[in-house]
Amino acid sequence: MLDNSFDDPRPKVAIFPKDRVCDNFYRELLKWPSRWRDFFSYQRPADASLASGAANWKRKQDEVWDLGNERVRAETKRRGVRLEKISKELVESIRDVLEMKNS
């Protein structure tokens, strides 16, 4: 739905009833190929690499990304945190890039 309006210069406003729904929206943006995910990936290549599970996210640019991939799991073990924490950090990262609060 939003991919069709990517080139429209007007601001996009998505309204969610709860924070959990908002988080799920951004998780889905990370999961499925779109120009929005590409924009995020160019802005935050390290986060995109983690989310895609590949050293170079561009190799998986047109694929569905699994946020429970082996790279994310390795990061959770390295940092000693739960999978949900890494997932939440990725959601906050894409949200920060796409919401452009500092513009």
mmCIF file of C-alpha atoms in Angstrom:
data_model
loop_
_atom_site.group_PDB
_atom_site.id
_atom_site.type_symbol
_atom_site.label_atom_id
_atom_site.label_comp_id
_atom_site.label_asym_id
_atom_site.label_seq_id
_atom_site.Cartn_x
_atom_site.Cartn_y
_atom_site.Cartn_z
ATOM 1 C CA MET A 1 0.000 0.000 0.000
ATOM 2 C CA LEU A 2 2.644 2.558 1.015
ATOM 3 C CA ASP A 3 5.074 1.389 -1.661
ATOM 4 C CA ASN A 4 2.827 2.954 -4.311
ATOM 5 C CA SER A 5 3.220 6.382 -2.717
ATOM 6 C CA PHE A 6 7.000 6.215 -2.200
ATOM 7 C CA ASP A 7 7.717 8.849 -4.876
ATOM 8 C CA ASP A 8 4.942 11.190 -3.726
ATOM 9 C CA PRO A 9 6.706 14.110 -1.968
ATOM 10 C CA ARG A 10 3.845 14.732 0.435
ATOM 11 C CA PRO A 11 4.234 13.411 4.002
ATOM 12 C CA LYS A 12 2.675 10.040 4.771
ATOM 13 C CA VAL A 13 0.798 9.580 8.016
ATOM 14 C CA ALA A 14 0.033 6.139 9.377
ATOM 15 C CA ILE A 15 -2.096 6.011 12.496
ATOM 16 C CA PHE A 16 -1.975 2.989 14.797
ATOM 17 C CA PRO A 17 -4.259 2.277 17.746
ATOM 18 C CA LYS A 18 -1.456 0.881 19.945
ATOM 19 C CA ASP A 19 2.338 0.799 20.056
ATOM 20 C CA ARG A 20 2.304 -2.962 19.507
ATOM 21 C CA VAL A 21 0.474 -2.535 16.191
ATOM 22 C CA CYS A 22 3.000 0.117 15.189
ATOM 23 C CA ASP A 23 5.899 -2.221 16.038
ATOM 24 C CA ASN A 24 4.299 -5.012 13.994
ATOM 25 C CA PHE A 25 3.952 -2.621 11.044
ATOM 26 C CA TYR A 26 7.670 -1.831 11.111
ATOM 27 C CA ARG A 27 8.541 -5.527 11.572
ATOM 28 C CA GLU A 28 6.586 -6.265 8.407
ATOM 29 C CA LEU A 29 8.397 -3.448 6.585
ATOM 30 C CA LEU A 30 11.681 -5.097 7.564
ATOM 31 C CA LYS A 31 10.444 -8.492 6.471
ATOM 32 C CA TRP A 32 9.103 -7.783 2.979
ATOM 33 C CA PRO A 33 11.012 -6.247 0.034
ATOM 34 C CA SER A 34 9.990 -2.651 -0.634
ATOM 35 C CA ARG A 35 11.492 0.716 -1.478
ATOM 36 C CA TRP A 36 10.926 1.744 2.147
ATOM 37 C CA ARG A 37 13.107 -1.124 3.350
ATOM 38 C CA ASP A 38 15.704 -0.248 0.706
ATOM 39 C CA PHE A 39 15.768 3.364 1.904
ATOM 40 C CA PHE A 40 16.279 2.183 5.484
ATOM 41 C CA SER A 41 19.001 -0.214 4.348
ATOM 42 C CA TYR A 42 20.975 2.484 2.579
ATOM 43 C CA GLN A 43 20.701 4.700 5.652
ATOM 44 C CA ARG A 44 21.617 1.967 8.161
ATOM 45 C CA PRO A 45 23.572 -0.737 6.307
ATOM 46 C CA ALA A 46 24.826 -2.416 9.497
ATOM 47 C CA ASP A 47 21.272 -2.832 10.801
ATOM 48 C CA ALA A 48 20.102 -3.978 7.365
ATOM 49 C CA SER A 49 22.882 -6.547 7.306
ATOM 50 C CA LEU A 50 21.777 -7.882 10.679
ATOM 51 C CA ALA A 51 18.089 -7.936 9.699
ATOM 52 C CA SER A 52 18.783 -9.653 6.374
ATOM 53 C CA GLY A 53 21.144 -12.198 7.862
ATOM 54 C CA ALA A 54 23.748 -11.475 5.172
ATOM 55 C CA ALA A 55 27.091 -9.691 5.371
ATOM 56 C CA ASN A 56 25.904 -7.606 2.408
ATOM 57 C CA TRP A 57 22.171 -6.893 2.675
ATOM 58 C CA LYS A 58 22.009 -6.114 -1.058
ATOM 59 C CA ARG A 59 22.434 -9.824 -1.812
ATOM 60 C CA LYS A 60 19.082 -10.407 -0.099
ATOM 61 C CA GLN A 61 17.454 -7.174 -1.228
ATOM 62 C CA ASP A 62 14.631 -8.920 -3.104
ATOM 63 C CA GLU A 63 14.081 -11.672 -0.538
ATOM 64 C CA VAL A 64 11.911 -11.960 2.557
ATOM 65 C CA TRP A 65 14.005 -11.291 5.673
ATOM 66 C CA ASP A 66 13.600 -13.423 8.780
ATOM 67 C CA LEU A 67 14.334 -11.421 11.942
ATOM 68 C CA GLY A 68 15.113 -14.691 13.693
ATOM 69 C CA ASN A 69 17.953 -15.450 11.285
ATOM 70 C CA GLU A 70 21.264 -17.004 12.287
ATOM 71 C CA ARG A 71 23.054 -13.663 12.381
ATOM 72 C CA VAL A 72 20.519 -12.179 14.786
ATOM 73 C CA ARG A 73 20.754 -15.295 16.962
ATOM 74 C CA ALA A 74 24.554 -15.045 17.022
ATOM 75 C CA GLU A 75 24.248 -11.380 18.053
ATOM 76 C CA THR A 76 21.897 -12.297 20.908
ATOM 77 C CA LYS A 77 24.411 -14.861 22.185
ATOM 78 C CA ARG A 78 27.327 -12.451 21.793
ATOM 79 C CA ARG A 79 25.540 -9.722 23.766
ATOM 80 C CA GLY A 80 23.774 -12.061 26.167
ATOM 81 C CA VAL A 81 20.313 -10.645 25.437
ATOM 82 C CA ARG A 82 17.003 -12.066 24.274
ATOM 83 C CA LEU A 83 15.964 -12.241 20.623
ATOM 84 C CA GLU A 84 13.129 -9.801 21.303
ATOM 85 C CA LYS A 85 15.621 -7.113 22.345
ATOM 86 C CA ILE A 86 17.506 -7.284 19.040
ATOM 87 C CA SER A 87 14.222 -7.340 17.131
ATOM 88 C CA LYS A 88 13.011 -4.272 19.055
ATOM 89 C CA GLU A 89 16.277 -2.450 18.299
ATOM 90 C CA LEU A 90 15.852 -3.161 14.576
ATOM 91 C CA VAL A 91 12.262 -1.901 14.711
ATOM 92 C CA GLU A 92 13.410 1.273 16.483
ATOM 93 C CA SER A 93 16.123 1.745 13.871
ATOM 94 C CA ILE A 94 13.782 1.528 10.855
ATOM 95 C CA ARG A 95 11.224 3.649 12.687
ATOM 96 C CA ASP A 96 13.854 6.314 13.375
ATOM 97 C CA VAL A 97 14.913 6.400 9.717
ATOM 98 C CA LEU A 98 11.441 6.419 8.178
ATOM 99 C CA GLU A 99 9.722 8.775 10.593
ATOM 100 C CA MET A 100 12.387 11.426 10.010
ATOM 101 C CA LYS A 101 11.604 13.180 13.299
ATOM 102 C CA ASN A 102 14.648 15.443 13.022
ATOM 103 C CA SER A 103 13.699 16.856 9.612
#
